[in-house]
PDB file of C-alpha atoms and ligand atoms in Angstrom:
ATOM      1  CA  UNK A   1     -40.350 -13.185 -50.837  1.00  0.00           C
ATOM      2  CA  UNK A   2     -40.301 -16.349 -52.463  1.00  0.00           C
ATOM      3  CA  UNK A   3     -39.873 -16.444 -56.125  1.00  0.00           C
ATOM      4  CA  UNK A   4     -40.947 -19.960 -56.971  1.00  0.00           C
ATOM      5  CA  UNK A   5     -43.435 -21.536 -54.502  1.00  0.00           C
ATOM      6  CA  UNK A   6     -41.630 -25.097 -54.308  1.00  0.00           C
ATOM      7  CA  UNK A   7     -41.526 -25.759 -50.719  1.00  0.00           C
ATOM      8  CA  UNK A   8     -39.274 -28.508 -49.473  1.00  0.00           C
ATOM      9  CA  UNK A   9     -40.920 -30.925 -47.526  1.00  0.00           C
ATOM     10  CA  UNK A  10     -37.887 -31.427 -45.351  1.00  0.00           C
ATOM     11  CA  UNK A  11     -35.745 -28.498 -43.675  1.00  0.00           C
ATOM     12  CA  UNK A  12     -32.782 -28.920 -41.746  1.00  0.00           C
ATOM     13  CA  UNK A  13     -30.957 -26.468 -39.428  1.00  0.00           C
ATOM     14  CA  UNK A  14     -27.699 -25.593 -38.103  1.00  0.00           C
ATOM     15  CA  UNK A  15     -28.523 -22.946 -36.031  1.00  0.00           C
ATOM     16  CA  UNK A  16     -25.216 -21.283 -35.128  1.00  0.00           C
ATOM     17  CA  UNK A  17     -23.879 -17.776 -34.276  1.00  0.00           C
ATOM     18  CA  UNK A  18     -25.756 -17.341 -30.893  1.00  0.00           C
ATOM     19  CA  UNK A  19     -22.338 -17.098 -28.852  1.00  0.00           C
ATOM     20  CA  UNK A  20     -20.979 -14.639 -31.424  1.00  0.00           C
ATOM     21  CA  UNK A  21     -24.483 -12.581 -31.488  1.00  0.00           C
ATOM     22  CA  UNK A  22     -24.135 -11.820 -27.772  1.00  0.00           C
ATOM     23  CA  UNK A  23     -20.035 -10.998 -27.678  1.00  0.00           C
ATOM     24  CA  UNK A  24     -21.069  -8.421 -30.352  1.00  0.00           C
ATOM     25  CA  UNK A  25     -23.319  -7.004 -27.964  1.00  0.00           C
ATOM     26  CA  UNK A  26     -20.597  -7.588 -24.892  1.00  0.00           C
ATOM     27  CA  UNK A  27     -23.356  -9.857 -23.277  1.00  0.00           C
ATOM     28  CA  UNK A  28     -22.745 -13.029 -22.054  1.00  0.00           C
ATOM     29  CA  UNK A  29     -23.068 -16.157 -24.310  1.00  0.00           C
ATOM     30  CA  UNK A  30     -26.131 -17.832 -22.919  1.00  0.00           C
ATOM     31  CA  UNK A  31     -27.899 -14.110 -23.918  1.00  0.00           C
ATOM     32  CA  UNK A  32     -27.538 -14.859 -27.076  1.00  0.00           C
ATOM     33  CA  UNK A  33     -28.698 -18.411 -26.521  1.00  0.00           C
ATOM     34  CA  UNK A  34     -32.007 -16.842 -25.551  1.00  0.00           C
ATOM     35  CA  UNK A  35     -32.002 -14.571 -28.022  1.00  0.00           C
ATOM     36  CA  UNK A  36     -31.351 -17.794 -30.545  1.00  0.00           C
ATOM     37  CA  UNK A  37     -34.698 -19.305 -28.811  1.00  0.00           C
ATOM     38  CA  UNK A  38     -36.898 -16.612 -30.250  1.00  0.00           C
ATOM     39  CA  UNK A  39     -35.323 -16.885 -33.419  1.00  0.00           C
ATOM     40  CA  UNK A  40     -36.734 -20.837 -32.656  1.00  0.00           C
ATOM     41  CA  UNK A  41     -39.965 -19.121 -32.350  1.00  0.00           C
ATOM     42  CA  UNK A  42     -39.844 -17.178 -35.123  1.00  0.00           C
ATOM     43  CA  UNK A  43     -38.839 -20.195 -38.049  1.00  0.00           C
ATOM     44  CA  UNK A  44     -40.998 -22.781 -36.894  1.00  0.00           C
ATOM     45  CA  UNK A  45     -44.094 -20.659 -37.130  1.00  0.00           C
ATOM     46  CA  UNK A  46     -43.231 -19.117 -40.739  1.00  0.00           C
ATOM     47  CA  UNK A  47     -42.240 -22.588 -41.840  1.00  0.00           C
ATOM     48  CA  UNK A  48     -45.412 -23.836 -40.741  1.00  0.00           C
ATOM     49  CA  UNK A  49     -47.099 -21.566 -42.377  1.00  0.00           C
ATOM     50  CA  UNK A  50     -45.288 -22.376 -45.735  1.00  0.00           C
ATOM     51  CA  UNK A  51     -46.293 -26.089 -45.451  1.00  0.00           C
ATOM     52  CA  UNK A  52     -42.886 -27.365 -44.506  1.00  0.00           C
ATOM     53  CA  UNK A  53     -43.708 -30.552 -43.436  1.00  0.00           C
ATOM     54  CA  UNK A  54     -40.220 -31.138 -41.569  1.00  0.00           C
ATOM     55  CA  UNK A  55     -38.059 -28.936 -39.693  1.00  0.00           C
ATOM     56  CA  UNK A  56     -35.141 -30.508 -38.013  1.00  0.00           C
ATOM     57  CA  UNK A  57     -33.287 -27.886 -35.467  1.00  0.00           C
ATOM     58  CA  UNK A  58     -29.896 -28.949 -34.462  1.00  0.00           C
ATOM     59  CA  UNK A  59     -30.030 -27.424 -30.928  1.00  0.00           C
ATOM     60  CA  UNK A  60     -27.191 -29.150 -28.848  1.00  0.00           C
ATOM     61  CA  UNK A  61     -24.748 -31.403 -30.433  1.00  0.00           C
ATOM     62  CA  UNK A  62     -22.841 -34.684 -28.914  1.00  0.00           C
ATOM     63  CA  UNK A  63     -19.785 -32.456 -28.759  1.00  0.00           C
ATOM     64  CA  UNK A  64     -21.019 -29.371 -27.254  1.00  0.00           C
ATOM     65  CA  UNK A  65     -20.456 -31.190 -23.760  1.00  0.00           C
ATOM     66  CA  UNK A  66     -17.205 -29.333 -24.167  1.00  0.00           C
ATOM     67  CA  UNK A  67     -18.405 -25.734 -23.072  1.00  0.00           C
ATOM     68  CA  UNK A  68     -17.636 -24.578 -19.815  1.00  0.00           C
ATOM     69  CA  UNK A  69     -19.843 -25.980 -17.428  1.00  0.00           C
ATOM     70  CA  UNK A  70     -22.404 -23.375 -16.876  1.00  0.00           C
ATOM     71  CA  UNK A  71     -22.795 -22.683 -20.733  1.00  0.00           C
ATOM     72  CA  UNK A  72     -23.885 -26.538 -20.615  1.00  0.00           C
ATOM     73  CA  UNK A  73     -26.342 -26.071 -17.746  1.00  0.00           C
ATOM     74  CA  UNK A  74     -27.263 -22.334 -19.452  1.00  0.00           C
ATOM     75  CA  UNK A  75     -28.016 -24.061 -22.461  1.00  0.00           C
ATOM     76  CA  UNK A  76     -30.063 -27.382 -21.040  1.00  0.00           C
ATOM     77  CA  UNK A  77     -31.852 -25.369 -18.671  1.00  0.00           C
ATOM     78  CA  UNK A  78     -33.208 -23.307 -22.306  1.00  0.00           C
ATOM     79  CA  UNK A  79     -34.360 -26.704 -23.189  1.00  0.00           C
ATOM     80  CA  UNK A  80     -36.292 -27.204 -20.182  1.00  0.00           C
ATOM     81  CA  UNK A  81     -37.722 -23.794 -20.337  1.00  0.00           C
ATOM     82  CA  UNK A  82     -38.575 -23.980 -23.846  1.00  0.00           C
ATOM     83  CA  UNK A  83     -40.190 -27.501 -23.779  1.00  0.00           C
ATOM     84  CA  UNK A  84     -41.964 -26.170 -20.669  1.00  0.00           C
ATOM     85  CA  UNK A  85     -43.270 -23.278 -22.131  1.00  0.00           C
ATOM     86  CA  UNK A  86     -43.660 -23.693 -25.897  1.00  0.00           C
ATOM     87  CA  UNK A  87     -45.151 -27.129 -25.337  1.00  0.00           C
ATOM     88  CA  UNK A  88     -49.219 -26.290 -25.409  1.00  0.00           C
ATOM     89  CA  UNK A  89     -48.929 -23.627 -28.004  1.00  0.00           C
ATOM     90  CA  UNK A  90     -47.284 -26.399 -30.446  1.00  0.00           C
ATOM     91  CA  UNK A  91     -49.997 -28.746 -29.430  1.00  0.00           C
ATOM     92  CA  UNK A  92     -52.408 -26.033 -30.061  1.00  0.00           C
ATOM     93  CA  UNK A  93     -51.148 -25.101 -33.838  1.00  0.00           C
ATOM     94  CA  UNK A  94     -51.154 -28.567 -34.645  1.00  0.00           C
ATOM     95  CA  UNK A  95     -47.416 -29.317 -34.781  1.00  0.00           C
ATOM     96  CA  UNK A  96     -45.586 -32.562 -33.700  1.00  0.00           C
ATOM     97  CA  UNK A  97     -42.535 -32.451 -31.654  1.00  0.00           C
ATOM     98  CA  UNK A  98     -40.413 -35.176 -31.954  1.00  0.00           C
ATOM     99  CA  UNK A  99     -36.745 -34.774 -30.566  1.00  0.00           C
ATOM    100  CA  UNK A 100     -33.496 -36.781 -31.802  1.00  0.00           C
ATOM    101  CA  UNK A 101     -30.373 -37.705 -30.076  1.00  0.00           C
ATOM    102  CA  UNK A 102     -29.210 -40.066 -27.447  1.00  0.00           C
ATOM    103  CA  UNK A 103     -31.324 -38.857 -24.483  1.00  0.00           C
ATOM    104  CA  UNK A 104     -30.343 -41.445 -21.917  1.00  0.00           C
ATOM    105  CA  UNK A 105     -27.126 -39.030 -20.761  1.00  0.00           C
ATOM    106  CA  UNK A 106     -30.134 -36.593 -19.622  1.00  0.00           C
ATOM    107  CA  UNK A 107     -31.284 -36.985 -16.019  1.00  0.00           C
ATOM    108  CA  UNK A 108     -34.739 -38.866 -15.065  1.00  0.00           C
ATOM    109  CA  UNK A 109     -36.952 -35.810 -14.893  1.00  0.00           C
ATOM    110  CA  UNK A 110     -35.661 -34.412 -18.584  1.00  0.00           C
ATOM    111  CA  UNK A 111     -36.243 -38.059 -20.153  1.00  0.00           C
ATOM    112  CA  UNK A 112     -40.130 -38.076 -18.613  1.00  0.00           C
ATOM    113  CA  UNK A 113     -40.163 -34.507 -19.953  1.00  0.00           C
ATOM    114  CA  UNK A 114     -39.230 -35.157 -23.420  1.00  0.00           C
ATOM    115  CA  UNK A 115     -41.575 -38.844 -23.400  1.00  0.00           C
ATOM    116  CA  UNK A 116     -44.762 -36.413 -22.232  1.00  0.00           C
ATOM    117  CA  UNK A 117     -44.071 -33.721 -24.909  1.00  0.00           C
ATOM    118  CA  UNK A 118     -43.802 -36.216 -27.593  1.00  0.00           C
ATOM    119  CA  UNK A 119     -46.876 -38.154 -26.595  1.00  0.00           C
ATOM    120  CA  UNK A 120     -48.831 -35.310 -26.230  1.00  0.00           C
ATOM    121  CA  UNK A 121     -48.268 -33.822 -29.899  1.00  0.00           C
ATOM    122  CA  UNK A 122     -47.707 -37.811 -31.491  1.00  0.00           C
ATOM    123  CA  UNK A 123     -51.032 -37.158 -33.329  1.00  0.00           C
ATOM    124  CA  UNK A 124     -50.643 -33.775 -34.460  1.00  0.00           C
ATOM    125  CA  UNK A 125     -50.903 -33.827 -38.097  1.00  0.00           C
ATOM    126  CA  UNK A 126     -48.862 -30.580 -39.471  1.00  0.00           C
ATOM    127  CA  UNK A 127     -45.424 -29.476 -38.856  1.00  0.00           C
ATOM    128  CA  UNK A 128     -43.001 -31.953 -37.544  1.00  0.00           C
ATOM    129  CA  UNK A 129     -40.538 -30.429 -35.726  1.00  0.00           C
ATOM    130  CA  UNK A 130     -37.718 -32.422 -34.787  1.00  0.00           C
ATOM    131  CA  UNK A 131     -35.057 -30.749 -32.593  1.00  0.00           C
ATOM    132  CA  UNK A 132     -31.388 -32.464 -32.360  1.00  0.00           C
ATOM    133  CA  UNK A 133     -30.153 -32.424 -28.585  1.00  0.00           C
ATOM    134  CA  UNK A 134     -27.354 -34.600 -27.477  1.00  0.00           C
ATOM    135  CA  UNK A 135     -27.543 -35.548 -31.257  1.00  0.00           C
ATOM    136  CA  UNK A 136     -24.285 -36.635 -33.199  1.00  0.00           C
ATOM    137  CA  UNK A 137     -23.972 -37.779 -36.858  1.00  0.00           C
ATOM    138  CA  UNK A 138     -21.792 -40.843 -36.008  1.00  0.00           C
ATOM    139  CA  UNK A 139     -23.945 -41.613 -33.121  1.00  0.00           C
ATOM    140  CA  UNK A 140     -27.163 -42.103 -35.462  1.00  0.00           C
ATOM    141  CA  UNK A 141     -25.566 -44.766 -37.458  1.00  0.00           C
ATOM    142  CA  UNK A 142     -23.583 -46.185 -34.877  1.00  0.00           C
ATOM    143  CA  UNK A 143     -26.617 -46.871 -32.874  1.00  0.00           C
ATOM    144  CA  UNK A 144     -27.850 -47.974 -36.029  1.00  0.00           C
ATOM    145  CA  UNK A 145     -25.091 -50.296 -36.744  1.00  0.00           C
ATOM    146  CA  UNK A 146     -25.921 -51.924 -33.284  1.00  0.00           C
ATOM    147  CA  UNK A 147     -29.032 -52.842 -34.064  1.00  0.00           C
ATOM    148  CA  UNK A 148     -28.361 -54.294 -37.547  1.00  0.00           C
ATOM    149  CA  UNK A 149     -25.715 -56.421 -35.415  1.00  0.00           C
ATOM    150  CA  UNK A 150     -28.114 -57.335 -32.703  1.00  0.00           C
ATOM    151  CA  UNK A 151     -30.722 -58.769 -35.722  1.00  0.00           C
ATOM    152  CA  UNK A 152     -27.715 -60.622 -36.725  1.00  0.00           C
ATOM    153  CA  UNK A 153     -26.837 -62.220 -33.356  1.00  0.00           C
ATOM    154  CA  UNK A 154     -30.633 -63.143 -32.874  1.00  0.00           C
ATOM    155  CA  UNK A 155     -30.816 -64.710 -36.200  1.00  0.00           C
ATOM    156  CA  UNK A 156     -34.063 -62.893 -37.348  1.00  0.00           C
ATOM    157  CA  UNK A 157     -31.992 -61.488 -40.185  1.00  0.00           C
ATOM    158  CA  UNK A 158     -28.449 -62.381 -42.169  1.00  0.00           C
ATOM    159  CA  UNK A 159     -25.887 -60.627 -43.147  1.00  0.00           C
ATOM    160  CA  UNK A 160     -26.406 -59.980 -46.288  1.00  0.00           C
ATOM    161  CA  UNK A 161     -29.979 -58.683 -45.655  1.00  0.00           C
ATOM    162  CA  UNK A 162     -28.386 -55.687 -44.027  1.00  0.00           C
ATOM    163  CA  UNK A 163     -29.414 -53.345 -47.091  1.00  0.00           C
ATOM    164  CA  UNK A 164     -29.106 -49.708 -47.130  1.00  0.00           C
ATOM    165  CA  UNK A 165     -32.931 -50.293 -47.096  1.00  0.00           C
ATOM    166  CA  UNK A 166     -33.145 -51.761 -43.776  1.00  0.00           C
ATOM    167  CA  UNK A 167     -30.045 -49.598 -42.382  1.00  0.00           C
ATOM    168  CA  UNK A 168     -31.299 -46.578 -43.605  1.00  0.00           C
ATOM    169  CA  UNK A 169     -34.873 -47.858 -41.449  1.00  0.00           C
ATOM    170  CA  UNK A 170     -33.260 -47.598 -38.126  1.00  0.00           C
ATOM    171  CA  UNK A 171     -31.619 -44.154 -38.367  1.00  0.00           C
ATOM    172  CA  UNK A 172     -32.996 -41.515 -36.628  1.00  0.00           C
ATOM    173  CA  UNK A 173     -36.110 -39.671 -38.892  1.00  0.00           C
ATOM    174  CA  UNK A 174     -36.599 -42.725 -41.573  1.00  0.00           C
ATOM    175  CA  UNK A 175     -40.299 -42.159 -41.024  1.00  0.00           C
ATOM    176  CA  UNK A 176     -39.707 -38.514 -42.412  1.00  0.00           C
ATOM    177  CA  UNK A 177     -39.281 -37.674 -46.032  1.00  0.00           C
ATOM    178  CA  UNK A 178     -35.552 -37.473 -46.784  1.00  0.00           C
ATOM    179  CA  UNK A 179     -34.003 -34.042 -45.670  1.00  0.00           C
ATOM    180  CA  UNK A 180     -34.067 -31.627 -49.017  1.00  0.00           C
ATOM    181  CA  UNK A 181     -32.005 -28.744 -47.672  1.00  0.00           C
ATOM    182  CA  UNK A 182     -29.663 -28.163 -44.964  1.00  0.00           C
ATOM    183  CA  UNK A 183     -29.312 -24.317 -44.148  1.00  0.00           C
ATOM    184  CA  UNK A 184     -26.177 -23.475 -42.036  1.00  0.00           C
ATOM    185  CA  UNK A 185     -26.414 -20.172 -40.084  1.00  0.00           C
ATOM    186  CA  UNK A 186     -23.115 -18.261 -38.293  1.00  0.00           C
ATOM    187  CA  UNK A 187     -20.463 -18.260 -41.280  1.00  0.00           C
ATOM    188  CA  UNK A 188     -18.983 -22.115 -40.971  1.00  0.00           C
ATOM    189  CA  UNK A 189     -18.913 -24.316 -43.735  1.00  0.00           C
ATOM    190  CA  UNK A 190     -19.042 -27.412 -41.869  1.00  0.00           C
ATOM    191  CA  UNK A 191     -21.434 -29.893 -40.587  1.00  0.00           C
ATOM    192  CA  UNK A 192     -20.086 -30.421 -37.507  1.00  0.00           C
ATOM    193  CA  UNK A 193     -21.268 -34.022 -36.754  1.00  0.00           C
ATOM    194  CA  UNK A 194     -25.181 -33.101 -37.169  1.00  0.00           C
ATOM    195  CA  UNK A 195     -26.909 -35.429 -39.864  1.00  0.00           C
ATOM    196  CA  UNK A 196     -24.256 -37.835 -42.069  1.00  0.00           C
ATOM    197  CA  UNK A 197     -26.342 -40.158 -43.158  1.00  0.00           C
ATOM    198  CA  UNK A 198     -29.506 -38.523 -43.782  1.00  0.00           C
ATOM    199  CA  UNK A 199     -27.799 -35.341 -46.060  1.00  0.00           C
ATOM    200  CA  UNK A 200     -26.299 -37.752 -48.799  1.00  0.00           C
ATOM    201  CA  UNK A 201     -28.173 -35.669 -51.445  1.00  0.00           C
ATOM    202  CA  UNK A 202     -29.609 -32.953 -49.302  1.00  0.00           C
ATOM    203  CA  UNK A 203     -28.607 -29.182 -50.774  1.00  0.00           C
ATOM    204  CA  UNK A 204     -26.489 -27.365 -48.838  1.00  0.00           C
ATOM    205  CA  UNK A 205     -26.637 -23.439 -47.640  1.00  0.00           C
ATOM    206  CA  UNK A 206     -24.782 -21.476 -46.073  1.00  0.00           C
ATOM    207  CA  UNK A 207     -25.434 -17.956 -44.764  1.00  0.00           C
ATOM    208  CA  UNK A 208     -22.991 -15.488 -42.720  1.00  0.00           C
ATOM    209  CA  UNK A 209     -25.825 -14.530 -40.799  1.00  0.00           C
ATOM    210  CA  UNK A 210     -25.732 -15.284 -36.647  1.00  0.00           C
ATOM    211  CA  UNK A 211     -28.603 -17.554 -35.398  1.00  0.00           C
ATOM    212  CA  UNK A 212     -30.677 -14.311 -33.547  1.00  0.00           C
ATOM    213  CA  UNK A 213     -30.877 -12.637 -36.807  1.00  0.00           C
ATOM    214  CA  UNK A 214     -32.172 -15.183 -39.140  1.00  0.00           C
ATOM    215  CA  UNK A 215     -35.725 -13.965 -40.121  1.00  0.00           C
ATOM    216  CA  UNK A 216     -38.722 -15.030 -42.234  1.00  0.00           C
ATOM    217  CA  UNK A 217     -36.916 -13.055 -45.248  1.00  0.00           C
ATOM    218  CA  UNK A 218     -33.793 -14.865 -45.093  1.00  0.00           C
ATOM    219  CA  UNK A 219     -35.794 -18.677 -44.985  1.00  0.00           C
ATOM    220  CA  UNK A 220     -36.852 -16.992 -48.395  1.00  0.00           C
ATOM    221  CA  UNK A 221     -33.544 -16.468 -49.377  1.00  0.00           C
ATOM    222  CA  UNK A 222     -32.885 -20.293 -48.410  1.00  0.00           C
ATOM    223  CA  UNK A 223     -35.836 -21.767 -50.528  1.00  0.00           C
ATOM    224  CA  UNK A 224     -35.222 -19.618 -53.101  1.00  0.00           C
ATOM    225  CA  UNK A 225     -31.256 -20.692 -53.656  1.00  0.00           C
ATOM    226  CA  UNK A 226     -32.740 -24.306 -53.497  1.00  0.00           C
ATOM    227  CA  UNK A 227     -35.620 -23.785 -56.022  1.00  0.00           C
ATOM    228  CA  UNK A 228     -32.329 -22.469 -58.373  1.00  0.00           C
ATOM    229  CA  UNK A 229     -30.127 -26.026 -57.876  1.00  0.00           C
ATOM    230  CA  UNK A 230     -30.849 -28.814 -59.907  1.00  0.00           C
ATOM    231  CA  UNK A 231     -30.826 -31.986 -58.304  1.00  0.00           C
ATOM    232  CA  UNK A 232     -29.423 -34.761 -60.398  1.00  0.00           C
ATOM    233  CA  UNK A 233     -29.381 -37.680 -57.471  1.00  0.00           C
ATOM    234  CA  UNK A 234     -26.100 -39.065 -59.800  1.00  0.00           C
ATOM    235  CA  UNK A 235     -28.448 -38.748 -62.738  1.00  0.00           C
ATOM    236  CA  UNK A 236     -28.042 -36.463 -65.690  1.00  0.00           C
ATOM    237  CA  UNK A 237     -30.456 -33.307 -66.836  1.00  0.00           C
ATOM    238  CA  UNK A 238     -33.550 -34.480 -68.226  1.00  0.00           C
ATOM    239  CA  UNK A 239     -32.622 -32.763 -71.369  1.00  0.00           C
ATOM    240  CA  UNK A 240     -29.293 -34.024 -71.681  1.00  0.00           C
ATOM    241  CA  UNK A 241     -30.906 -37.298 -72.930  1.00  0.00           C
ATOM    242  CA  UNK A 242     -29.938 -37.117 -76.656  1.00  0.00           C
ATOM    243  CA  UNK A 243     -27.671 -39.825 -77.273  1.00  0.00           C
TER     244      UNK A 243
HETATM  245  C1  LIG B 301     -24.989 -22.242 -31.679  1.00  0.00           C
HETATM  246  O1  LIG B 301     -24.363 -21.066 -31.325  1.00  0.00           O
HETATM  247  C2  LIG B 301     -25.783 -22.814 -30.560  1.00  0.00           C
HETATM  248  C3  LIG B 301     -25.190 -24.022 -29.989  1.00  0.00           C
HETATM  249  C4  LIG B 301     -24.117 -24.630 -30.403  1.00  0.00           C
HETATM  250  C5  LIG B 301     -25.887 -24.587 -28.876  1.00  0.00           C
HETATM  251  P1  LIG B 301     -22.896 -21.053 -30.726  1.00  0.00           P
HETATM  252  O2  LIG B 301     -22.998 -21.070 -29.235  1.00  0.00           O
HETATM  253  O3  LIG B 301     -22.048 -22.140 -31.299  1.00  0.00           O
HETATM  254  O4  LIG B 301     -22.403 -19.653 -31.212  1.00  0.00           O
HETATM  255  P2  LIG B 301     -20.964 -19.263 -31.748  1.00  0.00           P
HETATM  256  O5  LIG B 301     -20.657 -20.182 -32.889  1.00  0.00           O
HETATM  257  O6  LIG B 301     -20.015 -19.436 -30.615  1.00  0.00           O
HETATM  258  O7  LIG B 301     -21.108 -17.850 -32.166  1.00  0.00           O
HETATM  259  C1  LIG B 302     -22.957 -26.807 -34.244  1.00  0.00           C
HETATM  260  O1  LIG B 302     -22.382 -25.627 -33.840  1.00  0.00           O
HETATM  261  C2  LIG B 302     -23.894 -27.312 -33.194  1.00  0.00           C
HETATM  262  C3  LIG B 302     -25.165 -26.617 -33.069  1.00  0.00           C
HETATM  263  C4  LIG B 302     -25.549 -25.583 -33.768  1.00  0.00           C
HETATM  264  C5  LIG B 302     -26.063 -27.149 -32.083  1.00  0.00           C
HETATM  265  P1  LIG B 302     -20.984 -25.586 -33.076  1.00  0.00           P
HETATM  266  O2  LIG B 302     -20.720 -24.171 -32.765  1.00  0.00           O
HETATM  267  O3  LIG B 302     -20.999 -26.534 -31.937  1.00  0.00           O
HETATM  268  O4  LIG B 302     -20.000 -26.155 -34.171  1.00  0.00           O
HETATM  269  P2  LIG B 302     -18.434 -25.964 -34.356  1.00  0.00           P
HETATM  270  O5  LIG B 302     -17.803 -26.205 -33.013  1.00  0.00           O
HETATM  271  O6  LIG B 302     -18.216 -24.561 -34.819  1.00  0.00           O
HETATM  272  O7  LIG B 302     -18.044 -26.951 -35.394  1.00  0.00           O
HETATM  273 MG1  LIG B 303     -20.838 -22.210 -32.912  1.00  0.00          MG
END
């Protein structure tokens, strides 16, 4: 249960333990990447219902290219499936899909999948659900970078109006409101390359718990631990203002 109804308006996940879920269960990996799907299921409904207005899923990151070959294609063909299938539903409860990451390493048909998807829910006016595939940290601001350099070459702007302002513009979600907490399933205390940029003040939480098991009750736990930090953004306490 939640204890004190502050919702963040921006969620971030690191949804990892699916591999470890399924080896528990002496079932191949990409089991417990389906069983990590209707975990998916599960989150983005209850945090739609809490008024969440972002949820950012890191789903496939830049270096997970690395797996074996067929827990690559296990885990893409998920995607497909899942964009396939969960695509009218999201439409239906009103929630935007919006997905991050450097999509042009995805084949023709994938691209044209993702485009549709995205136009079809653009106007949707509750949850935004971003998911990260093919997403890295360093790739958002290097792509970033390029652009600021490419303004630069073109003249249109000068160096020194390459603010955090106008930086911070061309990373990937600017149009969101800033990412509030980052909740990090499967027992790592990393980031592993998902958003650099975007967590400079974010709070962090971590939970031992694998992917497949997270539950309504344990986003609770989540919101909860952040409704107990006190964000100072540098600052000091409010009440520490005596002298
Ligand atoms: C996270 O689960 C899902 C992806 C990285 C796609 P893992 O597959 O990393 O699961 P573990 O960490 O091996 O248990
Ligand atoms: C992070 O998990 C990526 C996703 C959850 C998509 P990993 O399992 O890839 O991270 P590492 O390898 O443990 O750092
Ligand atoms: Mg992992």
């Amino acid at each position: 249960m939640i204890q004190k109804r502050y919702i963040p308006s921006h969620v971030a996940i690191i949804m990892d333990g699916n591999g470890r879920w399924a080896q528990q269960r002496n079932q191949l990996r990409a089991i417990g990447h389906r069983a990590g799907l209707k975990a998916v299921r599960k989150i983005v409904a209850y945090a739609a219902g809490l008024k969440v207005k972002v949820l950012t899923l890191y789903a496939f990151s830049s270096e997970n290219w690395k797996r074996p070959s067929n827990e690559v294609s296990a885990l893409i063909s998920l995607f497909i499936y899942a964009l396939n299938k969960e695509i009218k539903s999201l439409n239906k409860n009103n929630v935007r899909l919006n997905i991050i990451g450097d999509i042009s390493r995805f084949n023709e048909n994938l691209q044209n999948m993702i485009i549709h998807a995205q136009n079809l829910t653009k106007n949707n006016s509750g949850l935004v659900l971003n998911i990260a595939v093919n997403y890295g940290g360093r790739w958002d601001i290097l792509q970033s970078a390029k652009k600021m350099a490419m303004q630069v070459i073109k003249g249109e702007i000068t160096i020194d109006e390459v603010t955090e302002d106008r930086f911070g513009s061309t990373m990937c979600m600017s149009e969101f409101p800033e990412v509030d907490l980052v909740i990090r399933t499967g027992g790592e205390y990393r980031i592993s390359n998902f958003l650099l940029w975007q967590i400079a003040y974010s709070e962090l939480y971590f939970t031992d718990i694998l992917w497949p098991d997270f539950s309504q009750s344990l986003f609770d736990d989540a919101i909860n631990a952040f409704n107990a930090r006190e964000r100072r953004f540098g600052g000091i306490h409010n009440k520490e203002h005596s002298c």
